[in-house]
Amino acid sequence: SITMINYGKHVLCEKPVCSNREELDILIKAAKEQGVVFMEAMKNVHSPGFHAMMDNLYKIGTVRRATIQYCQYSSRYDKFKKGIIENAFNPKLSNGALMDIGSYCIHFLASLFGKPEKILADSLFLENGVDGAGSVIASYDDKQAEIIYSKITDSKLPTQIQGENGCMIIEQCPIIKKITIYYRNGETEELQFDKRDNPMIYETKDFINYTYTGIFLSPDCDLDKDGVYSGSAFVEDDTMYLYYTGNTMEDGDFDFTYEGRGSNTTLVTSKDGITASAKKCLLTSADYPHTLSCHVRDPKVFKENGKYYIVLGARTRNDVGCVLLYEAEDKEHFRFKQYITSEKPFGYMWEC
């Protein structure tokens, strides 16, 4: 990969792209310097099945648990047991079960839930030090995930995602073949999506179409001089409306929690995702209830019954997490509608 990158070639590299973070940093740095695309070939998260799963995940309600597994007896394991060590079981090549089969499960989880807050993991090591199988428990605020992988045993059990309103069964984690939702009321639904005999076509298409176009938003004006914080996009009439929080910090001796910080709900629009309009400030700290601290951010926009709404995560001056709801007839002129919190304190800050 590094040789091709240094010769100015775009690279689609078989998973996993590296053995460690140090190697990955070298590749990313080289790709940026050469202005080329470097992408990991991870077929499952580029597939229509994975997109269908994500698009329909809301149907099972609040997600509480996921069990992601891929266990497949390796065709090279019989030789290993006879003392013939091929590449699939050579620890010097970083090719144990986690880096080989398990990487599909890891990518699946990262694309599904993001980075976990805590991980517990264990592996079954063979006599030459390579891992033949393993398990991972990943913990998040409101859910858990289990990863089960092996190249020394088979499993016929599917991957599943459990929600409060139903369970989603996904057949074959690396190449999603079928997805069925089993609702708590007894109904079932099979999701429809494109399937190909060669699933690698989807990651290849994404690789061909991917182009690095530079940084889309950066802190370059008074509205966001100290940070472009997260937000959301709303698409209507072939235009992307991107809402984010512009962070500003005043000069002086402030704690920046209760005084000295500005949170500007800001809008830019784009027709192509490359060129952005001028930034427009929709709400400033003066537009938020006076009971709040300086921490108000992460606008999420949606439309319902012909009106537009923004929800914002916030922290009160009494260190209680809450959500602010604003309403508008258009997509710009929002007015405060409602303050939402839990009956009992549930965290000092609600965000993202």
Coordinates of C-alpha atoms in Angstrom, one line a residue:
S1 CA 0.0 0.0 0.0
I2 CA 2.7 2.5 1.0
T3 CA 4.6 1.9 -2.3
M4 CA 1.5 2.5 -4.4
I5 CA 0.5 5.6 -2.4
N6 CA 4.0 7.0 -2.8
Y7 CA 3.7 6.6 -6.6
G8 CA 0.5 8.6 -6.5
K9 CA -2.0 5.7 -6.9
H10 CA -5.3 5.4 -5.1
V11 CA -5.4 2.3 -2.9
L12 CA -8.2 0.0 -1.9
C13 CA -6.5 -2.3 0.7
E14 CA -7.8 -5.6 1.9
K15 CA -8.9 -5.7 5.5
P16 CA -7.4 -5.2 8.0
V17 CA -5.2 -2.5 6.5
C18 CA -2.6 -2.7 9.2
S19 CA -1.4 -4.5 12.2
N20 CA -1.4 -1.5 14.5
R21 CA -2.2 2.3 14.8
E22 CA 1.4 3.3 14.0
E23 CA 1.3 1.7 10.6
L24 CA -2.1 3.2 9.9
D25 CA -0.9 6.7 10.8
I26 CA 2.0 6.3 8.3
L27 CA -0.4 5.3 5.5
I28 CA -2.9 8.1 6.2
K29 CA -0.1 10.7 6.3
A30 CA 1.3 9.5 3.0
A31 CA -2.1 9.5 1.3
K32 CA -2.8 13.1 2.4
E33 CA 0.7 14.2 1.2
Q34 CA 0.1 12.5 -2.2
G35 CA -3.5 13.6 -2.5
V36 CA -4.8 10.1 -3.1
V37 CA -7.6 8.0 -1.7
F38 CA -6.7 5.2 0.8
M39 CA -9.6 3.0 1.8
E40 CA -10.0 -0.2 3.7
A41 CA -11.9 -3.0 1.8
M42 CA -14.6 -3.9 4.4
K43 CA -17.4 -5.4 2.3
N44 CA -20.1 -5.8 4.9
V45 CA -20.5 -2.1 5.9
H46 CA -20.7 -1.0 2.3
S47 CA -23.4 -3.5 1.3
P48 CA -27.1 -2.7 0.6
G49 CA -28.0 -5.1 3.4
F50 CA -26.1 -3.1 6.0
H51 CA -27.7 0.2 4.7
A52 CA -31.1 -1.5 4.9
M53 CA -30.4 -2.6 8.4
M54 CA -29.4 1.0 9.5
D55 CA -32.4 2.6 7.7
N56 CA -34.9 0.3 9.5
L57 CA -33.3 0.1 12.9
Y58 CA -35.8 2.6 14.3
K59 CA -38.5 0.0 13.9
I60 CA -37.3 -2.1 16.8
G61 CA -37.4 0.9 19.2
T62 CA -34.7 1.7 21.7
V63 CA -31.8 -0.7 21.0
R64 CA -30.5 -2.4 24.1
R65 CA -28.3 -5.2 22.9
A66 CA -26.5 -6.5 19.8
T67 CA -24.8 -9.9 19.3
I68 CA -22.5 -9.9 16.3
Q69 CA -20.8 -13.1 15.4
Y70 CA -18.8 -14.8 12.7
C71 CA -17.4 -18.3 13.3
Q72 CA -16.1 -20.3 10.4
Y73 CA -13.8 -23.3 10.6
S74 CA -10.7 -22.4 8.5
S75 CA -9.7 -24.6 5.6
R76 CA -6.2 -24.2 6.8
Y77 CA -6.8 -25.4 10.4
D78 CA -6.5 -29.1 9.6
K79 CA -3.0 -28.5 8.3
F80 CA -2.2 -26.4 11.4
K81 CA -3.2 -29.4 13.6
K82 CA -0.7 -31.5 11.6
G83 CA 2.1 -29.0 12.3
I84 CA 1.9 -27.1 9.0
I85 CA 1.7 -23.4 9.8
E86 CA 0.3 -21.4 6.9
N87 CA -0.3 -17.7 6.8
A88 CA -3.8 -17.9 8.3
F89 CA -2.3 -19.1 11.6
N90 CA 1.0 -17.3 11.6
P91 CA 1.1 -14.7 14.4
K92 CA 4.1 -12.9 12.8
L93 CA 1.7 -11.9 10.0
S94 CA -1.0 -10.5 12.4
N95 CA -3.4 -13.0 11.0
G96 CA -5.1 -14.5 14.0
A97 CA -8.9 -14.8 14.4
L98 CA -9.4 -11.2 15.6
M99 CA -7.5 -9.6 12.7
D100 CA -9.0 -12.0 10.2
I101 CA -12.6 -13.1 10.8
G102 CA -13.1 -10.8 13.9
S103 CA -12.4 -7.7 11.9
Y104 CA -15.8 -8.0 10.2
C105 CA -17.5 -8.0 13.5
I106 CA -15.5 -5.1 14.8
H107 CA -16.3 -2.9 11.8
F108 CA -20.0 -3.9 12.0
L109 CA -20.1 -2.8 15.6
A110 CA -18.2 0.5 15.1
S111 CA -20.5 1.4 12.2
L112 CA -23.6 0.4 14.2
F113 CA -22.9 2.0 17.6
G114 CA -19.6 3.9 17.3
K115 CA -16.8 3.7 19.9
P116 CA -17.8 1.9 23.1
E117 CA -17.1 3.4 26.5
K118 CA -15.7 0.1 28.0
I119 CA -14.5 -3.1 26.5
L120 CA -13.9 -6.6 28.1
A121 CA -12.2 -9.1 25.8
D122 CA -10.6 -12.5 25.9
S123 CA -9.1 -14.9 23.3
L124 CA -8.4 -18.5 22.9
F125 CA -4.7 -18.9 22.0
L126 CA -3.3 -21.9 20.2
E127 CA 0.0 -23.5 20.9
N128 CA 2.0 -21.2 18.6
G129 CA 0.6 -18.0 20.2
V130 CA -2.0 -17.1 17.5
D131 CA -5.6 -16.5 18.6
G132 CA -8.0 -19.0 17.2
A133 CA -11.2 -17.5 18.7
G134 CA -12.4 -14.8 21.0
S135 CA -15.2 -12.8 22.5
V136 CA -15.7 -9.1 23.2
I137 CA -18.2 -7.3 25.4
A138 CA -18.6 -3.6 24.5
S139 CA -20.5 -1.3 26.8
Y140 CA -22.3 1.9 26.0
D141 CA -24.5 4.2 28.1
D142 CA -27.7 2.5 27.3
K143 CA -26.8 -0.8 25.6
Q144 CA -24.3 -3.6 25.3
A145 CA -22.9 -5.5 22.4
E146 CA -21.3 -8.9 22.2
I147 CA -18.8 -10.0 19.6
I148 CA -18.1 -13.7 19.0
Y149 CA -15.6 -14.8 16.4
S150 CA -13.7 -18.0 15.6
K151 CA -11.7 -19.6 12.8
I152 CA -11.5 -23.0 14.6
T153 CA -15.2 -23.7 15.0
D154 CA -18.4 -23.2 13.0
S155 CA -21.6 -21.5 14.1
K156 CA -25.0 -21.3 12.4
L157 CA -26.4 -18.6 14.7
P158 CA -27.1 -15.3 13.1
T159 CA -26.2 -11.8 14.2
Q160 CA -29.1 -10.0 16.1
I161 CA -30.0 -6.6 17.3
Q162 CA -32.5 -6.4 20.2
G163 CA -34.7 -3.4 20.7
E164 CA -37.6 -2.7 23.1
N165 CA -40.1 -3.1 20.3
G166 CA -38.6 -6.1 18.4
C167 CA -35.6 -8.0 17.4
M168 CA -33.7 -7.8 14.1
I169 CA -32.1 -11.0 12.8
I170 CA -29.2 -10.6 10.3
E171 CA -28.0 -13.7 8.5
Q172 CA -24.2 -13.7 7.8
C173 CA -22.3 -10.8 9.3
P174 CA -19.6 -10.5 6.5
I175 CA -22.1 -10.9 3.6
I176 CA -25.6 -9.9 4.7
K177 CA -28.0 -12.3 3.0
K178 CA -31.3 -11.8 4.8
I179 CA -32.7 -9.5 7.5
T180 CA -35.9 -10.3 9.4
I181 CA -37.6 -8.1 12.1
Y182 CA -39.6 -10.0 14.7
Y183 CA -41.9 -7.5 16.4
R184 CA -43.1 -7.9 20.0
N185 CA -46.7 -8.0 18.8
G186 CA -46.0 -11.2 16.9
E187 CA -45.7 -9.7 13.4
T188 CA -42.6 -10.2 11.2
E189 CA -41.1 -8.2 8.4
E190 CA -38.4 -9.3 5.9
L191 CA -36.3 -6.4 4.6
Q192 CA -35.7 -6.1 0.9
F193 CA -32.4 -5.0 -0.6
D194 CA -30.1 -5.7 -3.5
K195 CA -28.0 -8.8 -3.3
R196 CA -25.1 -9.8 -5.6
D197 CA -23.1 -13.0 -6.0
N198 CA -20.0 -10.9 -5.7
P199 CA -20.6 -8.5 -2.7
M200 CA -17.3 -6.8 -3.3
I201 CA -18.8 -4.7 -6.0
Y202 CA -20.4 -2.4 -3.5
E203 CA -17.1 -1.4 -1.7
T204 CA -15.5 -1.1 -5.1
K205 CA -18.2 1.4 -6.2
D206 CA -17.7 3.4 -3.1
F207 CA -14.0 3.4 -3.6
I208 CA -14.3 4.6 -7.2
N209 CA -16.8 7.4 -6.2
Y210 CA -14.9 8.5 -3.1
T211 CA -12.9 11.7 -3.5
Y212 CA -11.3 13.8 -0.8
T213 CA -12.5 17.3 -1.3
G214 CA -10.9 18.9 1.7
I215 CA -12.5 20.3 4.9
F216 CA -16.1 21.3 4.4
L217 CA -16.5 23.4 7.6
S218 CA -13.8 25.0 9.7
P219 CA -13.8 27.7 12.5
D220 CA -13.0 30.7 10.3
C221 CA -15.3 33.5 11.5
D222 CA -16.6 35.2 14.7
L223 CA -19.6 32.7 14.9
D224 CA -17.4 29.7 15.4
K225 CA -13.9 31.0 16.0
D226 CA -13.2 28.5 18.8
G227 CA -14.7 25.4 17.2
V228 CA -17.2 23.9 14.8
Y229 CA -19.2 21.6 17.0
S230 CA -21.5 18.8 15.9
G231 CA -24.9 19.1 14.5
S232 CA -27.1 17.6 11.8
A233 CA -28.2 17.8 8.2
F234 CA -31.7 18.2 6.8
V235 CA -32.4 17.7 3.1
E236 CA -35.2 19.3 1.2
D237 CA -35.7 20.4 -2.4
D238 CA -32.3 18.9 -3.4
T239 CA -30.5 21.2 -0.9
M240 CA -28.6 20.2 2.3
Y241 CA -29.3 22.4 5.3
L242 CA -26.5 21.8 7.7
Y243 CA -27.0 23.0 11.3
Y244 CA -24.1 23.0 13.8
T245 CA -22.9 24.8 16.9
G246 CA -20.4 27.5 16.6
N247 CA -18.3 27.7 19.7
T248 CA -16.8 31.0 20.9
M249 CA -14.8 31.8 24.0
E250 CA -14.3 35.3 25.4
D251 CA -11.0 36.7 26.5
G252 CA -10.6 36.9 30.3
D253 CA -10.8 34.8 33.5
F254 CA -13.9 32.7 32.9
D255 CA -14.8 29.2 33.8
F256 CA -16.4 28.7 30.3
T257 CA -19.1 26.6 31.8
Y258 CA -21.3 29.2 33.4
E259 CA -19.7 32.3 31.9
G260 CA -17.5 33.3 29.0
R261 CA -18.6 30.9 26.3
G262 CA -21.0 31.5 23.4
S263 CA -23.0 28.8 21.6
N264 CA -24.2 29.9 18.2
T265 CA -26.7 27.6 16.3
T266 CA -25.5 28.2 12.8
L267 CA -26.7 27.2 9.3
V268 CA -25.0 26.6 6.0
T269 CA -26.5 25.2 2.9
S270 CA -25.1 23.1 0.0
K271 CA -26.3 21.7 -3.2
D272 CA -23.4 19.3 -3.8
G273 CA -21.8 18.7 -0.4
I274 CA -18.6 20.4 -1.5
T275 CA -19.4 24.1 -1.7
A276 CA -21.0 25.7 1.3
S277 CA -23.1 28.9 1.5
A278 CA -22.2 31.8 3.8
K279 CA -22.7 31.0 7.4
K280 CA -25.9 32.3 9.1
C281 CA -26.4 32.5 12.8
L282 CA -29.9 31.4 13.8
L283 CA -29.7 31.3 17.6
T284 CA -27.2 32.8 20.1
S285 CA -26.8 32.3 23.8
A286 CA -29.2 35.2 24.3
D287 CA -32.0 33.1 22.7
Y288 CA -31.7 30.3 25.2
P289 CA -33.5 30.2 28.6
H290 CA -31.6 32.2 31.3
T291 CA -31.6 29.1 33.5
L292 CA -29.0 27.4 31.3
S293 CA -25.2 27.3 31.5
C294 CA -23.1 28.2 28.5
H295 CA -23.3 24.6 27.3
V296 CA -26.0 24.4 24.6
R297 CA -25.1 22.5 21.4
D298 CA -25.7 19.8 18.8
P299 CA -28.8 20.9 16.9
K300 CA -30.9 18.2 15.4
V301 CA -33.5 19.4 12.9
F302 CA -36.7 17.6 11.8
K303 CA -40.0 18.4 10.1
E304 CA -43.4 17.4 11.4
N305 CA -46.9 18.5 10.2
G306 CA -45.6 21.2 8.0
K307 CA -43.4 22.8 10.7
Y308 CA -39.7 22.6 11.4
Y309 CA -38.1 21.8 14.8
I310 CA -34.7 22.0 16.4
V311 CA -33.7 20.1 19.5
L312 CA -30.6 21.2 21.4
G313 CA -28.8 19.4 24.1
A314 CA -28.0 21.6 27.2
R315 CA -26.8 21.9 30.8
T316 CA -28.6 24.0 33.3
R317 CA -26.9 26.3 35.9
N318 CA -27.9 23.7 38.4
D319 CA -26.0 21.0 36.5
V320 CA -29.0 19.1 35.2
G321 CA -29.2 17.8 31.6
C322 CA -32.0 18.9 29.4
V323 CA -33.3 19.3 25.8
L324 CA -34.5 22.6 24.3
L325 CA -37.2 22.4 21.5
Y326 CA -37.5 25.3 19.0
E327 CA -40.2 25.6 16.3
A328 CA -40.3 27.5 13.0
E329 CA -42.5 27.9 9.9
D330 CA -39.4 27.9 7.7
K331 CA -35.9 26.4 8.3
E332 CA -34.4 29.5 9.8
H333 CA -36.6 31.6 12.1
F334 CA -36.9 29.4 15.2
R335 CA -38.7 30.4 18.4
F336 CA -38.5 28.6 21.8
K337 CA -41.3 26.2 22.4
Q338 CA -40.5 23.7 25.2
Y339 CA -37.9 22.7 27.8
I340 CA -37.6 18.9 28.3
T341 CA -35.9 17.1 31.1
S342 CA -36.4 14.0 33.2
E343 CA -38.4 13.8 36.4
K344 CA -35.2 13.0 38.3
P345 CA -31.7 14.3 37.4
F346 CA -30.2 12.2 34.6
G347 CA -26.7 13.5 34.0
Y348 CA -25.5 17.0 34.2
M349 CA -25.4 17.5 30.4
W350 CA -27.4 16.1 27.5
E351 CA -25.7 16.3 24.1
C352 CA -25.2 14.8 20.7

